[in-house]
């Protein structure tokens, strides 16, 4: 049994200090439990082991102990300090593991179905335009192009529509001002009123055989419920030796068959255009009431208004004066030309009742024609 009878005061201090160390250890352990992150652990480290930490302060009291007690206390102190440090380290590892687990368990929901990018569609006019190019391309026609701002010379004069000629009044023309502000007839520039000047450009630029179509935008000072100041036409031109009107009819016949998907009759009505002679307007049998007519029923068709025919455009044999104005010998070459509205073809193709709808840019209309 240990002899405690003559305990010195120093011995009392030693056991008191030792008890305090144990207390610190106990309180540290419970604090450690509730530390949940790195900041909490650091705080504990400072509070217990920092320079002014509770455990470090106990060590400073060692001075009042006897050498033997000092040794004993020192060992005890080091053991406890080690325990604290190991505790902090273990808790840190534990918190790291918990954090890693949480990270691994984290789920990102990648299953959301994203809406694809919104894809636009081609305008019904563009699609009609391209279909026309396709059909005439298959018939051996190249696509030719010309500017919107055109010389009055090409738009009128070389097409045999001479100054003062009443045909110039037939087309309400936009004249273009120049930089000096001059306008009207002085500048000699217009917004082309038809695609026919592309005939001139083509004949001036190449020798026959010429076989072109020229789809494009044209402009006239027409602006009401059934007219737009900007619309679209397609021109056709075939020039070579020995070209006849029979070729014209055969070509148009093939074209309407392809476009409307049916063998439709075609008819010419004599008409006047200064750049052709003879000139004719051409009509196609109405595709919308053909079935009724074939079955002997009377047609009350809103598209052809019961006539059974739909007007398409103008055509004719190229006038010798036009050949001359374009540097081709009218004794050697013959040719035909035609021109008609693309917008009207689009109306027929897509069952659109009003021309103006095409140009209003209303998505509720356009979205009905997905490509
Ligand atoms: N350029 C004429 C117009 O806009 C249409 C036309 C008629 C074109 C007869 C032609 C043609 O090539 O031969 O009214």
Coordinates of C-alpha atoms and ligand atoms in Angstrom, one line a residue:
X1 CA 0.0 0.0 0.0
X2 CA 1.5 3.4 -0.9
X3 CA 2.5 5.6 2.0
X4 CA 0.5 8.8 1.7
X5 CA 0.9 9.9 5.3
X6 CA 3.6 12.5 4.8
X7 CA 2.5 14.0 1.6
X8 CA 4.4 17.3 1.0
X9 CA 2.4 20.4 -0.2
X10 CA 4.3 20.0 -3.4
X11 CA 2.9 16.5 -3.8
X12 CA -0.6 18.0 -3.4
X13 CA 0.2 20.4 -6.1
X14 CA 1.4 17.6 -8.3
X15 CA -1.7 15.6 -8.0
X16 CA -3.8 18.7 -8.4
X17 CA -2.0 19.5 -11.7
X18 CA -2.4 15.9 -12.8
X19 CA -6.1 16.0 -12.1
X20 CA -6.4 19.2 -14.0
X21 CA -4.6 17.5 -17.0
X22 CA -7.1 14.7 -16.8
X23 CA -10.0 17.1 -16.7
X24 CA -8.6 18.9 -19.8
X25 CA -8.3 15.6 -21.5
X26 CA -11.9 14.7 -20.7
X27 CA -13.3 18.1 -21.8
X28 CA -11.1 17.9 -24.9
X29 CA -12.6 14.6 -25.9
X30 CA -16.1 15.8 -25.7
X31 CA -15.3 19.0 -27.6
X32 CA -13.6 16.8 -30.2
X33 CA -16.8 14.9 -30.8
X34 CA -18.7 18.0 -31.6
X35 CA -16.1 19.5 -34.0
X36 CA -17.5 19.0 -37.4
X37 CA -15.1 20.8 -39.7
X38 CA -11.5 21.9 -40.1
X39 CA -12.2 25.3 -38.6
X40 CA -13.6 23.6 -35.5
X41 CA -10.6 21.4 -35.2
X42 CA -8.2 24.4 -35.5
X43 CA -10.1 26.2 -32.8
X44 CA -9.7 23.2 -30.5
X45 CA -6.0 23.0 -31.2
X46 CA -5.6 26.6 -30.3
X47 CA -7.8 26.4 -27.2
X48 CA -5.9 23.4 -25.7
X49 CA -2.5 23.3 -27.2
X50 CA -1.8 26.9 -28.4
X51 CA 0.6 29.1 -26.6
X52 CA -2.1 30.2 -24.2
X53 CA -4.1 27.0 -24.5
X54 CA -5.4 25.4 -21.3
X55 CA -3.1 22.4 -21.5
X56 CA 0.0 24.5 -22.3
X57 CA -0.8 26.8 -19.3
X58 CA -0.8 23.8 -17.0
X59 CA 2.7 23.0 -18.1
X60 CA 3.9 26.4 -16.9
X61 CA 2.9 25.5 -13.4
X62 CA 5.5 22.7 -13.3
X63 CA 7.9 25.1 -11.7
X64 CA 6.5 24.6 -8.3
X65 CA 7.0 20.8 -8.4
X66 CA 9.9 18.8 -7.0
X67 CA 12.4 17.3 -9.6
X68 CA 10.9 13.9 -9.3
X69 CA 7.4 15.2 -9.6
X70 CA 8.4 17.3 -12.5
X71 CA 9.7 14.2 -14.3
X72 CA 6.5 12.4 -13.6
X73 CA 4.3 15.3 -14.5
X74 CA 6.4 15.9 -17.6
X75 CA 5.8 12.3 -18.8
X76 CA 2.1 12.6 -18.0
X77 CA 1.9 16.0 -19.8
X78 CA 3.7 14.6 -22.9
X79 CA 1.4 11.6 -23.0
X80 CA -1.7 13.7 -22.8
X81 CA -0.4 16.2 -25.3
X82 CA 0.3 13.3 -27.6
X83 CA -3.2 12.0 -27.0
X84 CA -4.7 15.4 -27.9
X85 CA -2.7 15.6 -31.0
X86 CA -3.6 12.1 -32.1
X87 CA -7.2 12.9 -31.3
X88 CA -7.2 15.9 -33.5
X89 CA -5.5 14.0 -36.3
X90 CA -7.9 11.1 -36.1
X91 CA -10.9 13.4 -36.1
X92 CA -9.5 15.2 -39.0
X93 CA -9.1 12.0 -41.0
X94 CA -12.6 11.0 -39.9
X95 CA -14.1 14.3 -41.2
X96 CA -12.2 14.0 -44.4
X97 CA -13.6 10.5 -44.9
X98 CA -17.1 11.8 -44.3
X99 CA -16.6 14.6 -46.7
X100 CA -15.3 12.2 -49.3
X101 CA -18.2 9.9 -48.8
X102 CA -20.6 12.8 -49.2
X103 CA -18.9 13.9 -52.4
X104 CA -19.0 10.4 -53.8
X105 CA -22.7 10.0 -52.9
X106 CA -23.5 13.3 -54.6
X107 CA -25.7 12.8 -57.7
X108 CA -26.1 15.2 -60.5
X109 CA -29.3 14.7 -62.5
X110 CA -28.2 14.5 -66.1
X111 CA -31.4 13.0 -67.3
X112 CA -33.1 16.3 -68.2
X113 CA -34.2 16.3 -71.8
X114 CA -32.9 19.6 -73.3
X115 CA -34.9 21.3 -76.0
X116 CA -32.8 21.2 -79.2
X117 CA -31.8 24.5 -80.8
X118 CA -34.8 26.1 -82.5
X119 CA -34.5 25.3 -86.2
X120 CA -35.9 27.8 -88.6
X121 CA -37.7 26.8 -91.8
X122 CA -37.5 28.0 -95.3
X123 CA -40.1 30.6 -96.4
X124 CA -42.7 29.2 -98.7
X125 CA -41.6 31.6 -101.4
X126 CA -38.0 30.4 -101.1
X127 CA -39.1 26.8 -101.3
X128 CA -41.2 27.5 -104.4
X129 CA -38.3 29.4 -105.9
X130 CA -36.0 26.4 -105.3
X131 CA -38.5 24.0 -106.7
X132 CA -38.7 26.1 -109.9
X133 CA -34.9 26.0 -110.1
X134 CA -34.9 22.3 -109.7
X135 CA -37.5 21.6 -112.4
X136 CA -35.9 23.9 -114.9
X137 CA -32.5 22.7 -114.0
X138 CA -33.5 19.2 -114.9
X139 CA -34.7 20.6 -118.2
X140 CA -31.2 22.0 -118.9
X141 CA -31.7 25.6 -117.8
X142 CA -29.0 27.5 -115.9
X143 CA -29.8 30.0 -113.2
X144 CA -28.9 33.6 -114.1
X145 CA -28.9 36.6 -111.8
X146 CA -29.2 40.4 -112.1
X147 CA -29.1 43.4 -109.7
X148 CA -32.1 44.9 -108.0
X149 CA -31.0 48.4 -108.9
X150 CA -31.0 48.2 -112.7
X151 CA -30.3 50.6 -115.5
X152 CA -33.4 52.0 -117.2
X153 CA -31.6 51.0 -120.4
X154 CA -31.7 47.3 -119.5
X155 CA -35.0 47.4 -117.7
X156 CA -36.7 49.2 -120.6
X157 CA -34.8 50.4 -123.7
X158 CA -33.1 47.3 -124.8
X159 CA -36.3 45.4 -124.2
X160 CA -37.9 47.6 -126.8
X161 CA -39.7 49.6 -124.3
X162 CA -38.5 53.0 -125.6
X163 CA -38.7 56.4 -123.9
X164 CA -42.2 57.8 -124.3
X165 CA -43.5 54.3 -125.1
X166 CA -46.8 53.8 -123.3
X167 CA -45.4 50.5 -122.0
X168 CA -43.3 52.4 -119.6
X169 CA -46.5 53.6 -117.9
X170 CA -47.7 50.1 -117.6
X171 CA -45.1 49.6 -114.9
X172 CA -45.2 52.0 -112.0
X173 CA -41.5 52.4 -111.5
X174 CA -39.3 53.3 -108.5
X175 CA -36.6 55.6 -109.8
X176 CA -33.4 55.6 -107.8
X177 CA -31.8 58.9 -106.7
X178 CA -28.0 59.2 -107.0
X179 CA -25.6 60.7 -104.4
X180 CA -26.2 64.2 -105.7
X181 CA -29.9 63.7 -105.0
X182 CA -30.8 63.6 -108.6
X183 CA -33.7 61.3 -109.3
X184 CA -36.4 60.5 -111.7
X185 CA -35.4 59.8 -115.3
X186 CA -32.1 61.7 -114.9
X187 CA -30.2 59.0 -113.1
X188 CA -31.2 56.2 -115.5
X189 CA -31.4 53.9 -112.5
X190 CA -34.5 52.0 -111.4
X191 CA -35.5 49.2 -109.1
X192 CA -36.1 46.6 -111.7
X193 CA -39.7 46.3 -112.5
X194 CA -39.4 42.7 -113.9
X195 CA -36.8 40.0 -114.3
X196 CA -36.7 40.6 -118.0
X197 CA -33.5 42.7 -117.9
X198 CA -31.6 39.5 -117.0
X199 CA -32.4 38.5 -120.6
X200 CA -30.4 41.5 -121.8
X201 CA -27.5 40.9 -119.4
X202 CA -27.4 37.2 -120.5
X203 CA -27.5 38.0 -124.2
X204 CA -24.9 40.7 -123.9
X205 CA -22.6 38.3 -122.0
X206 CA -22.8 35.0 -123.8
X207 CA -23.4 33.6 -127.3
X208 CA -26.3 31.1 -128.0
X209 CA -27.2 28.5 -127.3
X210 CA -28.7 30.3 -124.3
X211 CA -30.9 28.5 -121.9
X212 CA -31.5 30.3 -118.6
X213 CA -34.1 31.0 -116.0
X214 CA -33.7 34.1 -113.8
X215 CA -35.8 34.0 -110.5
X216 CA -35.6 37.2 -108.5
X217 CA -37.2 40.1 -106.6
X218 CA -38.8 42.9 -108.5
X219 CA -40.4 46.2 -107.5
X220 CA -43.4 48.2 -108.5
X221 CA -45.3 51.1 -107.0
X222 CA -48.3 48.9 -106.3
X223 CA -49.5 48.7 -102.7
X224 CA -52.9 47.4 -101.9
X225 CA -54.7 44.3 -100.7
X226 CA -53.6 42.1 -103.6
X227 CA -50.4 43.9 -104.6
X228 CA -47.1 44.2 -102.8
X229 CA -44.4 46.8 -103.9
X230 CA -41.9 44.0 -103.7
X231 CA -42.6 40.6 -105.2
X232 CA -40.9 37.8 -107.2
X233 CA -40.8 36.7 -110.8
X234 CA -39.0 34.1 -112.8
X235 CA -37.8 34.7 -116.3
X236 CA -37.1 32.1 -118.9
X237 CA -35.0 32.5 -122.0
X238 CA -34.1 30.1 -124.8
X239 CA -32.1 31.3 -127.8
X240 CA -30.5 29.3 -130.5
X241 CA -30.8 28.6 -134.2
X242 CA -34.2 27.2 -135.2
X243 CA -36.0 27.7 -131.8
X244 CA -39.8 27.8 -132.2
X245 CA -42.9 28.4 -130.2
X246 CA -43.5 24.7 -130.1
X247 CA -40.4 24.4 -127.9
X248 CA -41.9 27.1 -125.6
X249 CA -45.2 25.2 -125.3
X250 CA -43.4 21.9 -124.7
X251 CA -41.2 23.4 -122.0
X252 CA -44.1 25.1 -120.2
X253 CA -46.1 21.9 -120.5
X254 CA -43.4 19.8 -118.9
X255 CA -42.9 22.5 -116.3
X256 CA -46.5 22.7 -115.1
X257 CA -46.8 18.9 -115.1
X258 CA -43.8 18.7 -112.8
X259 CA -44.8 21.6 -110.6
X260 CA -48.5 20.6 -110.1
X261 CA -47.8 16.9 -110.3
X262 CA -50.4 16.3 -113.0
X263 CA -50.6 16.4 -116.8
X264 CA -52.4 19.7 -117.1
X265 CA -53.5 21.4 -120.3
X266 CA -51.9 24.7 -121.3
X267 CA -53.3 27.5 -123.5
X268 CA -51.9 30.6 -125.0
X269 CA -53.9 33.8 -125.5
X270 CA -52.4 36.4 -127.8
X271 CA -51.2 39.4 -125.9
X272 CA -48.8 42.4 -126.2
X273 CA -45.4 42.7 -124.6
X274 CA -42.9 45.0 -126.4
X275 CA -40.0 42.6 -126.2
X276 CA -41.7 39.6 -127.9
X277 CA -43.5 39.1 -131.2
X278 CA -45.8 37.2 -131.2
X279 CA -46.6 37.6 -127.6
X280 CA -48.9 35.5 -125.5
X281 CA -50.2 35.1 -122.0
X282 CA -50.4 31.5 -120.9
X283 CA -52.9 29.8 -118.7
X284 CA -52.8 26.4 -117.0
X285 CA -55.8 24.2 -116.5
X286 CA -57.0 24.6 -113.0
X287 CA -55.6 21.8 -110.9
X288 CA -58.0 22.4 -108.1
X289 CA -61.2 21.5 -110.0
X290 CA -59.8 19.3 -112.7
X291 CA -61.3 16.2 -111.1
X292 CA -64.8 17.7 -111.1
X293 CA -64.5 18.8 -114.7
X294 CA -63.1 15.4 -115.8
X295 CA -66.2 13.8 -114.1
X296 CA -68.5 16.2 -116.0
X297 CA -69.4 18.1 -112.9
X298 CA -69.7 21.9 -113.1
X299 CA -66.9 23.5 -111.2
X300 CA -67.6 26.2 -108.6
X301 CA -63.9 26.6 -107.9
X302 CA -62.8 29.6 -105.9
X303 CA -59.2 29.5 -107.3
X304 CA -60.2 29.7 -111.0
X305 CA -63.6 31.3 -110.3
X306 CA -65.2 28.5 -112.3
X307 CA -63.3 29.3 -115.5
X308 CA -61.2 26.2 -115.4
X309 CA -58.0 28.1 -116.1
X310 CA -55.4 29.8 -114.0
X311 CA -53.4 32.7 -115.6
X312 CA -49.7 32.1 -115.1
X313 CA -47.7 34.7 -117.0
X314 CA -46.5 36.2 -120.3
X315 CA -44.4 34.8 -123.0
X316 CA -43.5 35.0 -126.7
X317 CA -40.8 34.9 -129.4
X318 CA -37.9 37.3 -128.6
X319 CA -38.4 40.5 -130.7
X320 CA -35.8 41.1 -133.4
X321 CA -35.2 44.6 -131.9
X322 CA -34.2 43.0 -128.6
X323 CA -31.7 40.7 -130.4
X324 CA -30.3 43.7 -132.1
X325 CA -30.0 45.7 -128.9
X326 CA -28.2 42.8 -127.3
X327 CA -25.8 42.2 -130.2
X328 CA -27.3 39.0 -131.6
X329 CA -28.2 38.5 -135.2
X330 CA -32.0 38.2 -135.6
X331 CA -31.5 36.6 -139.0
X332 CA -29.6 33.8 -137.5
X333 CA -31.2 33.3 -134.1
X334 CA -34.6 32.8 -132.8
X335 CA -35.7 32.4 -129.2
X336 CA -38.5 32.6 -126.8
X337 CA -39.0 34.0 -123.3
X338 CA -41.5 33.8 -120.6
X339 CA -42.0 35.5 -117.2
X340 CA -44.4 34.7 -114.4
X341 CA -44.9 35.4 -110.7
X342 CA -43.3 33.1 -108.1
X343 CA -45.6 34.4 -105.3
X344 CA -48.6 33.3 -107.2
X345 CA -47.2 29.9 -107.8
X346 CA -46.5 29.7 -104.0
X347 CA -50.1 30.7 -103.3
X348 CA -51.3 27.9 -105.5
X349 CA -48.9 25.4 -104.2
X350 CA -49.5 26.1 -100.5
X351 CA -53.2 27.2 -100.7
X352 CA -52.4 30.6 -99.4
X353 CA -55.3 33.0 -100.1
X354 CA -53.6 36.4 -99.8
X355 CA -50.3 37.5 -101.3
X356 CA -49.6 40.0 -98.4
X357 CA -49.4 37.2 -95.8
X358 CA -46.1 36.1 -97.3
X359 CA -44.4 39.4 -96.5
X360 CA -45.8 40.2 -93.1
X361 CA -43.3 38.0 -91.3
X362 CA -45.9 36.6 -89.0
X363 CA -44.6 33.5 -87.3
X364 CA -48.1 32.1 -86.8
X365 CA -48.3 31.9 -90.6
X366 CA -44.7 30.8 -91.3
X367 CA -44.6 28.1 -88.7
X368 CA -47.3 26.3 -90.6
X369 CA -44.7 25.4 -93.2
X370 CA -42.1 23.4 -91.5
X371 CA -39.4 22.0 -93.8
Ligands
LIG1 N1 -41.8 41.1 -118.0 C1 -43.2 40.9 -118.1 C2 -43.9 41.5 -116.9 O1 -43.4 41.7 -115.9 C3 -43.6 39.4 -118.1 C4 -43.1 38.8 -119.4 C5 -43.9 38.8 -120.5 C6 -41.9 38.2 -119.5 C7 -43.6 38.2 -121.7 C8 -41.5 37.7 -120.7 C9 -42.3 37.6 -121.8 O2 -40.3 37.1 -120.8 O3 -41.9 37.0 -122.9 O4 -45.1 41.7 -117.0

